[in-house]
Short mmCIF file of C-alpha atoms and ligand atoms in Angstrom, two decimals:
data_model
loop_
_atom_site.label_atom_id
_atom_site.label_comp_id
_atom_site.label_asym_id
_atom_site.label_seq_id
_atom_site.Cartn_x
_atom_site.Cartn_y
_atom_site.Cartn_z
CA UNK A 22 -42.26 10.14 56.01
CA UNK A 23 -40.43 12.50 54.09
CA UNK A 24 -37.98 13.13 57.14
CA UNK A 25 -37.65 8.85 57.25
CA UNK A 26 -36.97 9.22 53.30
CA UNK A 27 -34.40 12.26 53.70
CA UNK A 28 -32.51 10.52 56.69
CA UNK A 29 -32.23 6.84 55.13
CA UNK A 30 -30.27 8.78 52.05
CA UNK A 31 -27.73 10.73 54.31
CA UNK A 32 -27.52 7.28 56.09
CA UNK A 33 -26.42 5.33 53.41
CA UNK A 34 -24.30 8.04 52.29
CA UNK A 35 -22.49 8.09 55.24
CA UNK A 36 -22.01 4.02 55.26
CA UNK A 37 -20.92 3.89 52.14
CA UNK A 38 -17.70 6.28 52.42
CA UNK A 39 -15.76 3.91 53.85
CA UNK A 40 -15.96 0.76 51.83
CA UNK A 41 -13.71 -0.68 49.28
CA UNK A 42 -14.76 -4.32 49.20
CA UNK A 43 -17.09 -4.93 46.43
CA UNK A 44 -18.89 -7.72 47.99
CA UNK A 45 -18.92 -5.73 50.94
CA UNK A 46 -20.90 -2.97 48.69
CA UNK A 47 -23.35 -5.05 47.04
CA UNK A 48 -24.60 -6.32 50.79
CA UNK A 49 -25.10 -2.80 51.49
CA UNK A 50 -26.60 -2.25 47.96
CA UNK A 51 -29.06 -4.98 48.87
CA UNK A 52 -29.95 -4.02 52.47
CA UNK A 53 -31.04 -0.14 51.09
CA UNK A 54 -32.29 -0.84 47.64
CA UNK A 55 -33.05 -4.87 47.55
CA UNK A 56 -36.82 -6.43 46.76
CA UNK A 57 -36.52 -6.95 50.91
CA UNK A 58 -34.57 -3.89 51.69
CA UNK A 59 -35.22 -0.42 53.92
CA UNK A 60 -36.50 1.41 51.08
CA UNK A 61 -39.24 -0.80 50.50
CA UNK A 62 -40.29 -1.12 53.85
CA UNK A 63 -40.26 2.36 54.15
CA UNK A 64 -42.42 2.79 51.26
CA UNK A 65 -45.10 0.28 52.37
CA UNK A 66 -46.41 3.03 54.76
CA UNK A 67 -47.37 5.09 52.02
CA UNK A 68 -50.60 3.78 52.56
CA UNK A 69 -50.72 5.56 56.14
CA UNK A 70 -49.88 9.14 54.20
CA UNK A 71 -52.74 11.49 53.29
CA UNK A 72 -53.99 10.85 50.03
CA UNK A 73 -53.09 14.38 48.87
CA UNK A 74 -49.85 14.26 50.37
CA UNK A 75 -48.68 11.04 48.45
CA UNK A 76 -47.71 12.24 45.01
CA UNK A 77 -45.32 14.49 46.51
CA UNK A 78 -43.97 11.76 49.08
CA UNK A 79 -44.07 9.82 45.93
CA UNK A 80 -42.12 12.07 44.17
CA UNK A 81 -39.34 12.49 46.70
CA UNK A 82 -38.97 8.73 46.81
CA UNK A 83 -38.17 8.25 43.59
CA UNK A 84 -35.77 10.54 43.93
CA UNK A 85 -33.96 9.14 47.03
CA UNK A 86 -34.05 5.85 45.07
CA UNK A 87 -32.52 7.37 41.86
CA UNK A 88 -29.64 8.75 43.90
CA UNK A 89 -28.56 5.84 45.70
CA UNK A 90 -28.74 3.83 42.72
CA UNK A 91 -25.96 6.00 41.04
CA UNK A 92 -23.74 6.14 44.18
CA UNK A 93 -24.07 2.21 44.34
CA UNK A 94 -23.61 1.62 40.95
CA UNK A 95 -20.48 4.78 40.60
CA UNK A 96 -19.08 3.24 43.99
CA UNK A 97 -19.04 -0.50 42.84
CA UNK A 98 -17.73 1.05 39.33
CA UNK A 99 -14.90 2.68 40.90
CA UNK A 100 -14.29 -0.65 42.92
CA UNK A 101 -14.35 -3.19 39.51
CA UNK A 102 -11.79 -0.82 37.93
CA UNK A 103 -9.15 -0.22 40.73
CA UNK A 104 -9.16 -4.37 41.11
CA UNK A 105 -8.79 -4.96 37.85
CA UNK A 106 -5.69 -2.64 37.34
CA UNK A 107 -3.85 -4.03 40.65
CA UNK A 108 -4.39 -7.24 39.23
CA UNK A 109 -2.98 -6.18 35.41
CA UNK A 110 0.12 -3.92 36.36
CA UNK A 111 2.77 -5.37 38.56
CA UNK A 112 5.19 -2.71 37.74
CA UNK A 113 8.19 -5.12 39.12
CA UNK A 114 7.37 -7.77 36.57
CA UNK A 115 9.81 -8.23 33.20
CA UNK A 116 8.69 -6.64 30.22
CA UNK A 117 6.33 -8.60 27.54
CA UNK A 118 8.33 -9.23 24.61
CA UNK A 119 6.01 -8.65 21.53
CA UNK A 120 6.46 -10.53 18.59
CA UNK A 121 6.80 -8.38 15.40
CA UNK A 122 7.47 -8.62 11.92
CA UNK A 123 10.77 -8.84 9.80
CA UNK A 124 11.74 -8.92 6.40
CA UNK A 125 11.04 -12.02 4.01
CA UNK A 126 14.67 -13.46 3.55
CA UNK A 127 13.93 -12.87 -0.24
CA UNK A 128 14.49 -8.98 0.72
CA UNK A 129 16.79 -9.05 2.87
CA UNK A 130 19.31 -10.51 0.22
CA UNK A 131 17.92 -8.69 -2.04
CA UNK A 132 18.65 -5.22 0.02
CA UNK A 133 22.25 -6.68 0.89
CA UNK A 134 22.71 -7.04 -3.51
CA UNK A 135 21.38 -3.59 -3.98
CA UNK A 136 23.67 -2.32 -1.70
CA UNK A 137 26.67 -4.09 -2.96
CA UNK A 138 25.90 -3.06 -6.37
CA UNK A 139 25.80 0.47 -5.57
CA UNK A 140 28.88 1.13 -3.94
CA UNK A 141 29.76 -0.52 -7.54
CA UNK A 142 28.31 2.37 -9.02
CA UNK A 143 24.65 0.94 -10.16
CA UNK A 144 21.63 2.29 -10.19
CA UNK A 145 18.92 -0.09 -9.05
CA UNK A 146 15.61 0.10 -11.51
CA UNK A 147 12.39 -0.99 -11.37
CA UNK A 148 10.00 -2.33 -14.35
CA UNK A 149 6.48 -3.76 -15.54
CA UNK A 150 6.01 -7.66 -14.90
CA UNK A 151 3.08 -7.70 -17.26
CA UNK A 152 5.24 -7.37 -20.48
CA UNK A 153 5.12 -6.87 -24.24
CA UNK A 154 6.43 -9.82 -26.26
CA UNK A 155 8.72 -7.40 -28.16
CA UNK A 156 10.50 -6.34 -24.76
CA UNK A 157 10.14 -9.90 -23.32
CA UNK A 158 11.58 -11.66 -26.42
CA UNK A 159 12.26 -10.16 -29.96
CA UNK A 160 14.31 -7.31 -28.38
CA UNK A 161 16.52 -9.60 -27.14
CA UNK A 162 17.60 -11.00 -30.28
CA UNK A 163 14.52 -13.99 -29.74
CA UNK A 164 12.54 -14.37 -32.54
CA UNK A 165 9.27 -15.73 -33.31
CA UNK A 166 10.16 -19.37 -33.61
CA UNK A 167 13.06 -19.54 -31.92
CA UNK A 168 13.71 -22.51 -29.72
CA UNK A 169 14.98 -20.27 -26.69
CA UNK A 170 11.48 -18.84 -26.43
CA UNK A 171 10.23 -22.93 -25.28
CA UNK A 172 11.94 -22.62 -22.52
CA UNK A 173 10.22 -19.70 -21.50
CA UNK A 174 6.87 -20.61 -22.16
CA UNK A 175 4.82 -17.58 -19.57
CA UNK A 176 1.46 -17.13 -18.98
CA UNK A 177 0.05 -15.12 -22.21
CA UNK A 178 -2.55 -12.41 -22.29
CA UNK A 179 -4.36 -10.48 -24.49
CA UNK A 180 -2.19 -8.59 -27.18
CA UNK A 181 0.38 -10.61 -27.27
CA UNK A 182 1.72 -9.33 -23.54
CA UNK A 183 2.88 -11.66 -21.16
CA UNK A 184 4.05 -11.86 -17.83
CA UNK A 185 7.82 -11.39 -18.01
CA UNK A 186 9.68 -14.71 -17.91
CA UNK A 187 12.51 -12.87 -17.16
CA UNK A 188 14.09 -9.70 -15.95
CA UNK A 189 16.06 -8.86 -19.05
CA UNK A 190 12.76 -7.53 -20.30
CA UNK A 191 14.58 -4.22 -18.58
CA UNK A 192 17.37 -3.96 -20.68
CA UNK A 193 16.36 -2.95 -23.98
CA UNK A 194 13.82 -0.65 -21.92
CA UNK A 195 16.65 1.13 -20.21
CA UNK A 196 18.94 1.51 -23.06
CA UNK A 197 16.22 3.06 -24.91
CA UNK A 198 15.91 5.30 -21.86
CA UNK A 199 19.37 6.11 -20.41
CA UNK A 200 21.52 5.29 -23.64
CA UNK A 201 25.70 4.86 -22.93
CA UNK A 202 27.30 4.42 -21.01
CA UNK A 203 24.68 2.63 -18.55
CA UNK A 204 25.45 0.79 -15.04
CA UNK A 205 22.14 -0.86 -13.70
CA UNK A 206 20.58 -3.65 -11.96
CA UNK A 207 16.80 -4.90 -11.79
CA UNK A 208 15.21 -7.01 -8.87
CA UNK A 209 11.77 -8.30 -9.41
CA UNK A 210 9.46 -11.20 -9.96
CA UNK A 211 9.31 -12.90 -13.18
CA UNK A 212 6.81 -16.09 -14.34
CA UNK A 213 7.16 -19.58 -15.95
CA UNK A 214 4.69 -21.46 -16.77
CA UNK A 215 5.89 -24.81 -15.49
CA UNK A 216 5.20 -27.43 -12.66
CA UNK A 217 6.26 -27.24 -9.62
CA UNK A 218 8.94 -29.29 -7.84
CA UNK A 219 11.64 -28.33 -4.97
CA UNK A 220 13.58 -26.37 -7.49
CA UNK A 221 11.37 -24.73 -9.52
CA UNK A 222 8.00 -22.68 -9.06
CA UNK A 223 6.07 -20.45 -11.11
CA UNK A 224 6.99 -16.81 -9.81
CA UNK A 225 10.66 -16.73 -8.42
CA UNK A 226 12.94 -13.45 -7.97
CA UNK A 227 15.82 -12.47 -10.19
CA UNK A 228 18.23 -10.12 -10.61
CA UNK A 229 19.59 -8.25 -14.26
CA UNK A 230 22.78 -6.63 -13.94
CA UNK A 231 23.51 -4.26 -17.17
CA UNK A 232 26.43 -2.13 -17.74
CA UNK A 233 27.22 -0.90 -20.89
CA UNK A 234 30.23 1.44 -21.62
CA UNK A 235 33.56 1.64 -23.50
CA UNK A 236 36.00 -1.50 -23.67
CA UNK A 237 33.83 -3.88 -21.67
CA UNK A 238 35.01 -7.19 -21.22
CA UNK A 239 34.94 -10.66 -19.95
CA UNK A 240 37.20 -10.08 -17.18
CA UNK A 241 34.73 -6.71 -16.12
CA UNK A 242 32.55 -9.22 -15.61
CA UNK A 243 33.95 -11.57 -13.64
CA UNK A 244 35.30 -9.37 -11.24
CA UNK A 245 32.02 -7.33 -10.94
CA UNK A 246 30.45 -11.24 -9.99
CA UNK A 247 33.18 -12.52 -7.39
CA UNK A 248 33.07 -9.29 -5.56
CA UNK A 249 29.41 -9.47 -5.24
CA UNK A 250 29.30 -13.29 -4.39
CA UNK A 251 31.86 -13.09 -1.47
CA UNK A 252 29.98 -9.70 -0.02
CA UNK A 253 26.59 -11.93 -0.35
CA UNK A 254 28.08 -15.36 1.47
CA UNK A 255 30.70 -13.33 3.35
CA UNK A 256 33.03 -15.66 2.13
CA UNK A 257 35.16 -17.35 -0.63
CA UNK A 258 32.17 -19.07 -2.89
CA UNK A 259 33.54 -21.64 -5.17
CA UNK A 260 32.39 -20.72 -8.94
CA UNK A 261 32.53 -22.22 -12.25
CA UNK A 262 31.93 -20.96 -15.83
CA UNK A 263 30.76 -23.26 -18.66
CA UNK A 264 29.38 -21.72 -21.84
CA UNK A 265 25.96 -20.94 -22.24
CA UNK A 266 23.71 -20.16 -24.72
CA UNK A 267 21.17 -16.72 -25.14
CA UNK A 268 20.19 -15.28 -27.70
CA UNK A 269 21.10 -11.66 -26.23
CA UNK A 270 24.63 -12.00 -25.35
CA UNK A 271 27.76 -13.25 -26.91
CA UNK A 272 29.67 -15.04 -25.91
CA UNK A 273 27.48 -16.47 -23.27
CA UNK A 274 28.14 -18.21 -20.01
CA UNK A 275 26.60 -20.21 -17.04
CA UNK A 276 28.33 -18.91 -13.93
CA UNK A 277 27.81 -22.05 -11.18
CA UNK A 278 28.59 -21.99 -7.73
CA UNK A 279 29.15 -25.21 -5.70
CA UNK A 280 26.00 -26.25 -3.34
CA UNK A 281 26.29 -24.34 -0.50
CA UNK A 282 22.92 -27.11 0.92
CA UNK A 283 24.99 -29.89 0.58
CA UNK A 284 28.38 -28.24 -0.14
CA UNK A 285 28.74 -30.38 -3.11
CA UNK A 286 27.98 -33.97 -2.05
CA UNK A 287 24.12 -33.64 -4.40
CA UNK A 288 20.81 -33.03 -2.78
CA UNK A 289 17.22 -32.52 -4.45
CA UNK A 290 18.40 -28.42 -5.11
CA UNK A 291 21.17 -29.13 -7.04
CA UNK A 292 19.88 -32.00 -8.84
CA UNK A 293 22.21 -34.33 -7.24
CA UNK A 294 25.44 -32.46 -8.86
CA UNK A 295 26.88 -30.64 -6.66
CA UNK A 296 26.79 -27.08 -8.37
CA UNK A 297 23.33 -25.07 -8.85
CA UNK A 298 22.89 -22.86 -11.69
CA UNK A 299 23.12 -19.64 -10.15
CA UNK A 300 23.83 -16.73 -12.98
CA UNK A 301 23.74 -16.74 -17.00
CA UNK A 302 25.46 -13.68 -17.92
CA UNK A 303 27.83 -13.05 -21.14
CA UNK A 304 28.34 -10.08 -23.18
CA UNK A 305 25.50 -8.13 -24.39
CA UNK A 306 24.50 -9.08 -28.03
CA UNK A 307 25.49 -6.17 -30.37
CA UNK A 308 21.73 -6.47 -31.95
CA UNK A 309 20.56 -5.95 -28.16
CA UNK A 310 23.14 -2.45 -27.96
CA UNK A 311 21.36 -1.61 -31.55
CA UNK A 312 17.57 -2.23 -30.61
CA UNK A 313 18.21 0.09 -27.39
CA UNK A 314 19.85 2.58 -29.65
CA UNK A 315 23.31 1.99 -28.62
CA UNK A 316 25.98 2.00 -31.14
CA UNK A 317 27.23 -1.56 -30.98
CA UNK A 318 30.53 -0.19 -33.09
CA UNK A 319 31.41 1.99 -30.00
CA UNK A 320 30.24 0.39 -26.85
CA UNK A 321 29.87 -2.74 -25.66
CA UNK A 322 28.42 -4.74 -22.79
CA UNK A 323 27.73 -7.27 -20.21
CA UNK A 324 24.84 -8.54 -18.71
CA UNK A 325 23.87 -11.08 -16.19
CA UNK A 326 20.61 -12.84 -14.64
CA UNK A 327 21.09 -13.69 -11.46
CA UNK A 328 18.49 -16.21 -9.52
CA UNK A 329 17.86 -14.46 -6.42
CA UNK A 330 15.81 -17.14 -5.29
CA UNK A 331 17.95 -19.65 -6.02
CA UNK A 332 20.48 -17.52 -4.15
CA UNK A 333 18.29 -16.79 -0.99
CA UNK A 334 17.98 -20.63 -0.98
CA UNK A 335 21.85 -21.03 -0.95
CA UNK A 336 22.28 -18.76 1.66
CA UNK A 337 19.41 -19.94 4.21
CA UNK A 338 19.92 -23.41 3.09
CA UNK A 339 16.42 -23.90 1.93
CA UNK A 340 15.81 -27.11 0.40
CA UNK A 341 12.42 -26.27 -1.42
CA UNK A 342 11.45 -22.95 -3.45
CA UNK A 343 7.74 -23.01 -2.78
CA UNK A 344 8.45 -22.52 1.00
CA UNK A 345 9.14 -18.96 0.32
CA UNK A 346 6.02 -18.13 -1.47
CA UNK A 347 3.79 -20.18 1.17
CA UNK A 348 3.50 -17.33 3.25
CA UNK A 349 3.82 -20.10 6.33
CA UNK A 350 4.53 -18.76 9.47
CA UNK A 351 6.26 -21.61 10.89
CA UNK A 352 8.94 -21.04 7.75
CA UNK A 353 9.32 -17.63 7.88
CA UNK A 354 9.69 -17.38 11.86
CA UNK A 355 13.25 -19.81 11.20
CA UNK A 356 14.83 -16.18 9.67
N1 DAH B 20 17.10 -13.94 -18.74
C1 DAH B 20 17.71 -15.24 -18.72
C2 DAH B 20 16.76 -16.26 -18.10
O1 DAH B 20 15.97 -15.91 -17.27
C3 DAH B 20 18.94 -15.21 -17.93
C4 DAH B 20 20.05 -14.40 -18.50
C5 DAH B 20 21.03 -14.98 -19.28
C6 DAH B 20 20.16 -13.06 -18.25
C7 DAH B 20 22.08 -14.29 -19.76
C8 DAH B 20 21.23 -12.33 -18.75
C9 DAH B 20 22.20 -12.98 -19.50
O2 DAH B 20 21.37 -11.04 -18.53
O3 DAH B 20 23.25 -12.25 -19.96
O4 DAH B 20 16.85 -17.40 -18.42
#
């Protein structure tokens, strides 16, 4: 028996070599190791062996069985695998194109500001968007009371802090910091507490531009502004300046550029007008130069507040603001 036992192993052994066909495996699986199969025949003469003789035949049984079970089951491992990697790599097919990430069009103008502003000479600065009402407001020549502060109303916290309704919350900050002469900008997020609609949202991106030095003027200014529009649209942007009113500069202006959505003809962005809002600026409020510890008798100033959103919108021709916080896919895929 134990010769039978010892000569169906080196037989199966021997079959097995050859195959690579995994159906063709488990038939020979079956034949040696099914309910059915040679083993088991084999082992229903047990019954003919002496009974002191059987725990060793036993013994040796088992362990015929436990070996062809692992070269079946390594065997018909070894099979699965090599089939499933000819079926996977085809090393003549193209190359899968994975899709990957890319920057929110909100940063990418942003980046392309920053980097026209520095080759200007400014040094691009970063500050809190939970605020202090003095930094937010009464810095900036806004008092308690004031009218100017309505149209700002913010979302207030405890201690009188706020989130910042604007980004001019830097400048008084940075003067305090970096004194004259000062060339700066500041991108970030600021808050309104408002309803929505296509043109307006409740957490939008701007842009402060400060410099502060000897002899500043209007016409500083303006040229600082048209060189950055054209390098932002890559092109002659039309512009107009009407007087504006802020507390922290003087004289003030609205700097508007003509729709680039609708290129002037009125759509829901620009309020049917033709011309969108896109930069208060004006020169920086002597009280503003004193609070950041500037003499106002020796230096002065301008400062602007450009909507980068408002911008981004322009230059993607996006029709309505809350797109770009929606975090859609289908949106942000278009850039
Ligand atoms: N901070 C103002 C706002 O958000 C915009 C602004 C106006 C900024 C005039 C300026 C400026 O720097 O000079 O409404």
């Amino acid at each position: 028996m134990e010769a039978k036992l010892k000569k169906l192993l080196s037989q199966a052994k021997e079959e097995v070599k050859e195959i690579k066909d995994s159906q063709i495996l488990a038939d020979l699986k079956n034949k040696y190791l099914g309910r059915k199969g040679d083993l088991a025949v084999l082992l229903k003469d047990i019954k003919n062996v002496a009974t002191e003789e059987r725990p060793v035949i036993g013994q040796i049984a088992n362990e015929v069985k436990k070996e062809l079970t692992h070269i079946f089951n390594k065997l018909e491992h070894s099979i699965n695998q090599d089939g499933a990697s000819d079926l996977d790599f085809d090393p003549t097919m193209p190359g899968v194109k994975r899709e990957i990430g890319h920057l929110h069009p909100n940063t990418r103008v942003q980046a392309e500001i920053e980097k026209a502003f520095a080759q200007m000479g400014f040094v691009v600065f970063d500050g809190p968007e939970l605020e202090s009402e003095y930094y937010n407001f009464t810095a900036l020549n806004i008092p308690e009371d004031h009218p100017a502060r309505d149209t700002q109303d913010t979302f207030w916290l405890e201690d009188n802090n706020v989130l910042r309704t604007h980004t001019s919350n830097l400048q008084v900050r940075m003067l305090e910091k970096y004194g004259a002469p000062f060339r700066g900008i500041f991108p970030g997020r600021a808050f309104r507490n408002e309803s929505t609609d296509a043109s307006h949202d409740h957490t939008f991106y701007q842009l402060e531009g400060l410099l502060v030095d000897k002899n500043i003027n209007i016409g500083h200014l303006i040229a600082v502004m048209k060189s950055l529009l054209s390098t932002v649209f890559q092109a002659e942007v039309t512009v107009r300046l009407r007087p504006g009113f802020f507390p922290f500069v003087e004289p003030g202006f609205e700097m508007d550029i003509k729709c680039l959505v609708c290129e002037g003809l009125g759509c829901p962005v620009c309020k049917q007008s033709g011309w969108v809002e896109l930069m208060p600026c004006g020169l920086v409020h002597p009280k503003v130069l004193e609070n950041g510890g500037v003499n106002s008798q020796e230096y002065s100033g301008f400062a602007f507040g450009l909507g980068l959103t408002r911008l981004v919108m322009m230059k993607y021709k996006i029709n309505d603001i809350r797109l770009l916080q929606s975090g859609d896919l289908r949106f942000l895929r278009q850039f």
